[in-house]
Coordinates of C-alpha atoms and ligand atoms in Angstrom, one line a residue:
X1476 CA 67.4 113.2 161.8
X1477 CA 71.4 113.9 162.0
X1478 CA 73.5 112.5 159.5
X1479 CA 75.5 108.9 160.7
X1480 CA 78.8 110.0 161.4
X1481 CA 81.4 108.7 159.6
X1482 CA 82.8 106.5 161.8
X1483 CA 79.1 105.2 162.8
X1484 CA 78.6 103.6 159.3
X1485 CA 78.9 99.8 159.0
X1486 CA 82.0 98.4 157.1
X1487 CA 81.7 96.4 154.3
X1488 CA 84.6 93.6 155.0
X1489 CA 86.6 93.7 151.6
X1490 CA 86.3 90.0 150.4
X1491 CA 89.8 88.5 150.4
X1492 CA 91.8 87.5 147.4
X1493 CA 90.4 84.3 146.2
X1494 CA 92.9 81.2 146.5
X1495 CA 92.9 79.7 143.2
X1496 CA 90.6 76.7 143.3
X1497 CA 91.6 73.9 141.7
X1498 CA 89.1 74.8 138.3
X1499 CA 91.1 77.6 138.3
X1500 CA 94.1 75.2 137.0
X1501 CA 91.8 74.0 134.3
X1502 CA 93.0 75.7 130.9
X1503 CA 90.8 78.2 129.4
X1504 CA 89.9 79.9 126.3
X1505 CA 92.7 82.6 124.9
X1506 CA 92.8 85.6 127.7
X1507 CA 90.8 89.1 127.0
X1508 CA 92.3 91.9 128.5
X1509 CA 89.6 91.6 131.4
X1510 CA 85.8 90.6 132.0
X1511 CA 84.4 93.2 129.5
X1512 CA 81.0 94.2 129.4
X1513 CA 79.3 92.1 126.5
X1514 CA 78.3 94.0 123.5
X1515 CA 75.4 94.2 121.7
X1516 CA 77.2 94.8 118.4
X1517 CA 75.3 97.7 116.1
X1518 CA 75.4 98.2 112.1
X1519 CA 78.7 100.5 111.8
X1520 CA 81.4 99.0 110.7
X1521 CA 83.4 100.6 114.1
X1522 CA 80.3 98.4 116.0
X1523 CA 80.7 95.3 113.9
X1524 CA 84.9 95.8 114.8
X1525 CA 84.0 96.4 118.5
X1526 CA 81.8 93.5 118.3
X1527 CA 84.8 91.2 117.2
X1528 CA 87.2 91.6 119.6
X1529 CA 84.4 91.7 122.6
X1530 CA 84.3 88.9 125.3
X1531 CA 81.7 86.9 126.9
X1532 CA 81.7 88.7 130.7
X1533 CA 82.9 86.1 133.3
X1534 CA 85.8 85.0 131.3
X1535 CA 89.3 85.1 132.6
X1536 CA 92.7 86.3 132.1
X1537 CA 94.9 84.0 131.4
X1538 CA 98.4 83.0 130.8
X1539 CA 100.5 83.0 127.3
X1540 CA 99.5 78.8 128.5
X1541 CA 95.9 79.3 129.0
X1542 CA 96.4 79.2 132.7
X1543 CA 93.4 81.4 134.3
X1544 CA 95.3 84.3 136.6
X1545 CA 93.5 84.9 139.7
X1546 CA 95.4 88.3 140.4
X1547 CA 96.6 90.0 138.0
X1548 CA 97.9 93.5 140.2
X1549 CA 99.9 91.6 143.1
X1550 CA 103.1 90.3 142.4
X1551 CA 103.9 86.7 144.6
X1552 CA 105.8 88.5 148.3
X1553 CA 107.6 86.6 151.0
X1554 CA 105.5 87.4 153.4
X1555 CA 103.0 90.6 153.1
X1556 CA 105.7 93.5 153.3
X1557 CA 108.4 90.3 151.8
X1558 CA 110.3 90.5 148.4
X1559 CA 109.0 89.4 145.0
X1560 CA 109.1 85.8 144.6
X1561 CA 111.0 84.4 141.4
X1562 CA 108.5 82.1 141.8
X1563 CA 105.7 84.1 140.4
X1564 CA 105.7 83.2 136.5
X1565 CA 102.7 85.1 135.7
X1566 CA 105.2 88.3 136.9
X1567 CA 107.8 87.3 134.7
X1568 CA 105.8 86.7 132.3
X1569 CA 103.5 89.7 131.8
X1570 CA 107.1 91.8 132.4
X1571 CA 108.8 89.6 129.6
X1572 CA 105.8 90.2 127.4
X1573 CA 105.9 93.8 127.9
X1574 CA 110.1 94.3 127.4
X1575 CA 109.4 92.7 123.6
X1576 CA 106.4 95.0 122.9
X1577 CA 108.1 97.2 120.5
X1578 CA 108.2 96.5 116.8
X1579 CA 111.1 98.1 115.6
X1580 CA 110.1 101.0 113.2
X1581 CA 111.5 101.5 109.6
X1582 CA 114.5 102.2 109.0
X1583 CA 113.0 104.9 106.3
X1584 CA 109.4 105.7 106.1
X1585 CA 109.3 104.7 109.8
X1586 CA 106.5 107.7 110.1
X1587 CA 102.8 106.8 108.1
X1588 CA 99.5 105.7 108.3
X1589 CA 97.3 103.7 106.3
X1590 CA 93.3 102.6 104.9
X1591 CA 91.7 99.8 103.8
X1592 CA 89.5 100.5 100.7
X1593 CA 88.5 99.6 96.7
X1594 CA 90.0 99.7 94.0
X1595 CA 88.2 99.8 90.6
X1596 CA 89.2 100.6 87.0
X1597 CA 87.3 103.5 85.3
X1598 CA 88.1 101.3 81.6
X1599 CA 88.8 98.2 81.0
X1600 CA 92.3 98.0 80.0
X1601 CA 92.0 94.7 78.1
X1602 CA 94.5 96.2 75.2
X1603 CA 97.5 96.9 77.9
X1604 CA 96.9 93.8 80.4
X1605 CA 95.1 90.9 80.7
X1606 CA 95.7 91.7 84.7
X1607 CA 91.9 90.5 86.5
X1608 CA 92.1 93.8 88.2
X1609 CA 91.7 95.8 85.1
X1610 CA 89.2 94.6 83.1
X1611 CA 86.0 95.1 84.7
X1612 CA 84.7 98.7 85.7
X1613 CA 82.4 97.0 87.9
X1614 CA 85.2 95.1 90.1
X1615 CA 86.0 96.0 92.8
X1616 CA 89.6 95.0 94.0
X1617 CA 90.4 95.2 97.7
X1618 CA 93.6 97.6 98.2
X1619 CA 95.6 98.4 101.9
X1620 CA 96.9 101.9 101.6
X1621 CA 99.9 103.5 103.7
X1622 CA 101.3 106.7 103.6
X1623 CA 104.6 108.0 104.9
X1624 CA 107.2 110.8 105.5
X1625 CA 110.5 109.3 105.0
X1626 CA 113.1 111.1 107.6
X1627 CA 111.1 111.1 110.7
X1628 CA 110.9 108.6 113.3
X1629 CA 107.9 106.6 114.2
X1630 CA 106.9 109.3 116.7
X1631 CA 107.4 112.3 114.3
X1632 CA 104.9 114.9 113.1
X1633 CA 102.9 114.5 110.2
X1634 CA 102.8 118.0 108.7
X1635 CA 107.0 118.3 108.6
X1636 CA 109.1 118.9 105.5
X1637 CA 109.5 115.7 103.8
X1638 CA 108.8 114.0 101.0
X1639 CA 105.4 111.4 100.9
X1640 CA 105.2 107.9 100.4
X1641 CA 102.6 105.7 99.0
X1642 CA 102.8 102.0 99.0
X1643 CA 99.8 99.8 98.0
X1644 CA 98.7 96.1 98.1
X1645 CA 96.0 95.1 95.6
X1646 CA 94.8 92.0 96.7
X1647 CA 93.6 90.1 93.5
X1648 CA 93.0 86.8 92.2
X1649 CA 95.9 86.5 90.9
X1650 CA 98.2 87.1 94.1
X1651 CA 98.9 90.2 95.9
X1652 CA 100.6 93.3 94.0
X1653 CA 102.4 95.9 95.3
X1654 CA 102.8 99.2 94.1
X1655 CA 104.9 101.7 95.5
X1656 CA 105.7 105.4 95.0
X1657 CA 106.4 108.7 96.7
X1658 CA 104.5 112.3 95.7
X1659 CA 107.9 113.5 93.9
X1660 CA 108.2 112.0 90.3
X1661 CA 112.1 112.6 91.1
X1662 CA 114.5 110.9 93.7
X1663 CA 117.6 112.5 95.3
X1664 CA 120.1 109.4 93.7
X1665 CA 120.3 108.0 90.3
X1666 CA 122.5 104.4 92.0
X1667 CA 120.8 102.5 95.0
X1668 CA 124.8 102.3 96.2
X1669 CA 124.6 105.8 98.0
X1670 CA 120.8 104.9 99.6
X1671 CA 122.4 104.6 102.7
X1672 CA 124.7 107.4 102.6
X1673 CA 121.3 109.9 101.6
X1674 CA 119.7 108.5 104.7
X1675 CA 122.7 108.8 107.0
X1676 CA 122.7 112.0 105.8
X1677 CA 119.0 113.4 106.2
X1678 CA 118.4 111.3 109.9
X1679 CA 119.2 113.1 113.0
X1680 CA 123.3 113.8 113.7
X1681 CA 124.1 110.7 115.6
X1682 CA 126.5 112.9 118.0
X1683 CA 123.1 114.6 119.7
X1684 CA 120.3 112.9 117.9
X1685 CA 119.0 116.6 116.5
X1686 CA 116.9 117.3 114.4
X1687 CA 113.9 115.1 114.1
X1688 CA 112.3 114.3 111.0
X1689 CA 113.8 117.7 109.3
X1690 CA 116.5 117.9 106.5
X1691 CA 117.9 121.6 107.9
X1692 CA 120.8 120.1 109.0
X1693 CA 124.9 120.5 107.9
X1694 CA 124.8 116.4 107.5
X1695 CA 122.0 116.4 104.4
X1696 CA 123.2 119.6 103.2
X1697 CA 126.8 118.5 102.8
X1698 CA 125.5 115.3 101.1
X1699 CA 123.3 117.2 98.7
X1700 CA 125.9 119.9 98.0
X1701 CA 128.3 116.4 96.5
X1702 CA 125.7 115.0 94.8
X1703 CA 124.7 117.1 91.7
X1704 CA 122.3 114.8 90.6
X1705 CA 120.1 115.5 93.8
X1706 CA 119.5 118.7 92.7
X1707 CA 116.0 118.3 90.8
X1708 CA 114.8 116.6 93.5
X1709 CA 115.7 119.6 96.0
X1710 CA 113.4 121.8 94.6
X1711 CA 110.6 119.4 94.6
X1712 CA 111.5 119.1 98.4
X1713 CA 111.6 122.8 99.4
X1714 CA 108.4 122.9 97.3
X1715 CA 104.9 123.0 98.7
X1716 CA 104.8 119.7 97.3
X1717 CA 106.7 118.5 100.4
X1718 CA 103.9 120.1 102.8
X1719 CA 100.7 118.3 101.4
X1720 CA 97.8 119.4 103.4
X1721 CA 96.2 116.0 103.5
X1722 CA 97.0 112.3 102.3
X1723 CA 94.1 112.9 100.1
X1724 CA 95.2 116.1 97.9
X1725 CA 98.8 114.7 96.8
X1726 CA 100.4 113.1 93.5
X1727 CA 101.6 109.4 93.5
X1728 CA 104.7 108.6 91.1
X1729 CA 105.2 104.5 91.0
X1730 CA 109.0 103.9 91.4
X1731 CA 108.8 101.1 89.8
X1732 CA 108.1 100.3 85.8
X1733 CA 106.1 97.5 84.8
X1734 CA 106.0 95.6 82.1
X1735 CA 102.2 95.0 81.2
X1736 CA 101.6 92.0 78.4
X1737 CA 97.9 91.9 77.2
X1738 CA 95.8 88.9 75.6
X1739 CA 97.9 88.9 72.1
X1740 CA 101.4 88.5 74.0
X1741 CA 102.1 92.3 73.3
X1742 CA 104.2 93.8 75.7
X1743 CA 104.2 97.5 77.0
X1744 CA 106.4 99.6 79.9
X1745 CA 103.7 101.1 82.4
X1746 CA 104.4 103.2 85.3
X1747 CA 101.2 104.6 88.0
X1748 CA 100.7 107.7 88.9
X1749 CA 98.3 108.5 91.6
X1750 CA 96.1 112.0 90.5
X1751 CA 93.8 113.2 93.7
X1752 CA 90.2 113.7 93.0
X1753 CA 90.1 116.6 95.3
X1754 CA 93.1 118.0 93.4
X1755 CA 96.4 119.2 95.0
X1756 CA 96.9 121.3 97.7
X1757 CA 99.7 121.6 100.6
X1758 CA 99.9 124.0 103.6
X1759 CA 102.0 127.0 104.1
X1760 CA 105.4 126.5 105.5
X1761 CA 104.4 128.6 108.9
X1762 CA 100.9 126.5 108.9
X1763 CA 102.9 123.5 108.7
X1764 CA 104.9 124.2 110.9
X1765 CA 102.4 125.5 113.6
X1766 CA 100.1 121.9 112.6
X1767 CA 103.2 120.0 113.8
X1768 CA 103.4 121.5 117.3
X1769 CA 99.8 121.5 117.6
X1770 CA 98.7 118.2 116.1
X1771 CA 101.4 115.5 115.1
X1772 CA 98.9 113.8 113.8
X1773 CA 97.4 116.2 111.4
X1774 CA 97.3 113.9 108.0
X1775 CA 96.5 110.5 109.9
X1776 CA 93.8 111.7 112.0
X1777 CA 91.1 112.3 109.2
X1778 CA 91.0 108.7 108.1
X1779 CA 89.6 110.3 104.9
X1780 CA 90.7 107.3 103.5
X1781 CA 89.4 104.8 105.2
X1782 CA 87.0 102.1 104.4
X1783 CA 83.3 103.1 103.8
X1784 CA 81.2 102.3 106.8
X1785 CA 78.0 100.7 105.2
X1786 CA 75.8 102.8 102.9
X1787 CA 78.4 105.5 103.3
X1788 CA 79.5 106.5 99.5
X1789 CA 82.6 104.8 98.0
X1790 CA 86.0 106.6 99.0
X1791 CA 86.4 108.4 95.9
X1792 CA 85.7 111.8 96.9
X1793 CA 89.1 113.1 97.7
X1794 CA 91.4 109.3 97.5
X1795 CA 93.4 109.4 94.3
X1796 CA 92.7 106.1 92.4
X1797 CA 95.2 104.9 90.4
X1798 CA 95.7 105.6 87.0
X1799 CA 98.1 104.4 84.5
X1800 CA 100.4 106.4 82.5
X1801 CA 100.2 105.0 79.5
X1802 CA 103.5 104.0 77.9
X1803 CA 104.7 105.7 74.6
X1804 CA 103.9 103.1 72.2
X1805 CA 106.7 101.2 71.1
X1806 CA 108.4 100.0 74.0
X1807 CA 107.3 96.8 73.0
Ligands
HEM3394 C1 117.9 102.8 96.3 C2 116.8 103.3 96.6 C3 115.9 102.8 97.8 C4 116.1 102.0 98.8 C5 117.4 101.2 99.1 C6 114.9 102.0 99.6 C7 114.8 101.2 100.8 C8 113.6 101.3 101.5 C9 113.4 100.6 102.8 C10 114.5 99.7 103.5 C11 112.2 100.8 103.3 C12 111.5 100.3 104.6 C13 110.8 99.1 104.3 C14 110.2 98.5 105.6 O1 110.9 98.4 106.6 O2 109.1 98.0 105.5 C15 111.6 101.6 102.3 C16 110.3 102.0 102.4 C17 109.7 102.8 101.4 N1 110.3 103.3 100.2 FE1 112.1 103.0 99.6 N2 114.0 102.8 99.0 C18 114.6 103.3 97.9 C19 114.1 104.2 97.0 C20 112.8 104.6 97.1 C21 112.1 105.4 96.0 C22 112.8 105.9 94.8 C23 110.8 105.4 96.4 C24 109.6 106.1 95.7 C25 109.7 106.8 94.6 C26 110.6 104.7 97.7 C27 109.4 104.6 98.3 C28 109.3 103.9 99.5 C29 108.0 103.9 100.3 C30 106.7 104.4 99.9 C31 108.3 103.1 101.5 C32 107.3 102.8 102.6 C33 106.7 101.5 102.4 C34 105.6 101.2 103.4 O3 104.8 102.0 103.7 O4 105.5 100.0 103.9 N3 111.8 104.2 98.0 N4 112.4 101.9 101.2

């Protein structure tokens, strides 16, 4: 038997925009992007994330008021061919909405990525701190990890030139505390005062916006060539150390010192130092290089960070845990 020609087949009548009925008025629960398939959830911890954020099917899109929207592609027309009606909030909304979307980035570190995970002394530490979070080997202290290339934009490559940053929360009993620290044990100033002139210096020339997230430039180099006391830190920077193959096979240096005081009022000067399990290893400048064309996101994409999915071993293989330095006693 031929085939029904084209034209031969019955048409299905497209069923015509609903008018919003008067339930339709009736605030609803907070909006999901649309009617999402429900889902059955599952024992990884991506499943159990998915499984959060998921939506009952059949529930609607909705205003920033709760105010279910019955079409959410066609703007509000005089007439079907007719211009866009001020009158159609759900427009100016949704466009309002999407003009404030971006967070402005950094104005340093702007570039990073970070990991939830554990952190747990390998000692208890009971003669430097009485500090909840270092007394018990067998606590476990939550921690929120980001790392970070300083120059580059928000959009930059991962694998450029650049020194690393590490910045910590340890979220414990006693409040959250932060510890931050780049993968140089150096910095480029010795007064805070010139911060701004450093970074004026290394970010792109502001006459062309050239180059991104790169220090080869007459702006830095003029800055560094005044400011003897930067010179240390350049030959961290055209180091390997400034091409760290992964977040996971650098050195941490705290900025800051702390002054620890343990159970008999004794006080000490500590600063952390991060020291990677996995040991220390950076790329090759023409690797680098190449990584950055080919995949920006070289150091973020591995995640080898990232929180243990359950039964999965703890993150120690290959995250650097930190350790404190101890202080030379005497700095009481
Ligand atoms: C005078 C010196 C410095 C000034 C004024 C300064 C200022 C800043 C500012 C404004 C930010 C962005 C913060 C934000 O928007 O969230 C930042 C981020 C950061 N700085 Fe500094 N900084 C200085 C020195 C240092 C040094 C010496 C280190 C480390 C050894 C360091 C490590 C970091 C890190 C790791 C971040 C990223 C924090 C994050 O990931 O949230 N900074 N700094």
């Amino acid at each position: 038997m031929a085939e029904p020609h084209f034209d031969d087949m019955p048409v299905t009548p497209v069923p015509p925009t609903p008018s919003p009925t008067p339930d339709a008025m009736a605030p609803t629960a907070p909006r999901s992007a649309a009617p999402s398939v429900p889902f059955v959830g599952g024992d990884t911890a991506k499943q159990r994330d998915l499984a959060a954020d998921s939506q009952e099917a059949g529930s609607a899109l909705t205003t920033n008021q709760g105010l279910k929207i019955s079409d959410d592609q066609n703007s509000l027309r005089a007439g079907p061919r007719g211009p866009t009606l001020m009158e159609d909030f759900h427009l100016r909304e949704k466009i309002t909405h999407f003009d404030h979307e971006r967070i402005p980035e950094r104005v340093v570190h702007a570039r990073g990525a970070a990991a939830h995970g554990v952190f747990q002394v390998y000692e208890p530490l009971t003669d430097l701190t009485t500090a909840t979070l270092f007394q018990d080997p067998a606590k476990e202290t939550p921690v929120f990890v980001r790392f970070s290339t300083v120059a580059g934009s928000r959009g930059s490559a991962d694998t450029v030139r650049d020194v690393r940053g590490f910045a910590v929360k340890f979220y414990t009993e006693e409040g959250v505390w932060d510890l931050v620290g780049n993968n140089m044990p150096v910095f480029f100033i010795q007064d805070a005062v010139k911060f701004p002139d450093l970074i004026h210096a290394v970010k792109p020339e502001p006459h062309n916006e050239i180059p991104q997230a790169q220090s080869a430039h007459d702006t830095f180099w003029d800055f560094v060539s005044l400011t003897p006391e930067s010179a240390h830190m350049l030959m961290w920077v055209m180091s390997d150390r400034a091409i760290p193959r992964s977040y996971a096979t650098m050195e941490g240096f705290g900025v800051h010192t702390f002054r620890l005081v343990n159970g008999q009022g004794k006080a000490r000067f500590v600063k952390f130092h991060w020291k990677p399990l996995k040991g220390v290893f950076s790329q090759v400048w023409d690797e680098a290089q190449k990584t950055a064309g080919k995949d920006p996101d070289f150091h973020r994409r591995p995640g080898s960070c990232a929180r243990p999915a359950p039964g999965k071993p703890r993150p120690g293989a290959g995250c650097p845990p930190a350790v404190p330095a101890r202080a030379a006693d005497g700095w009481g």
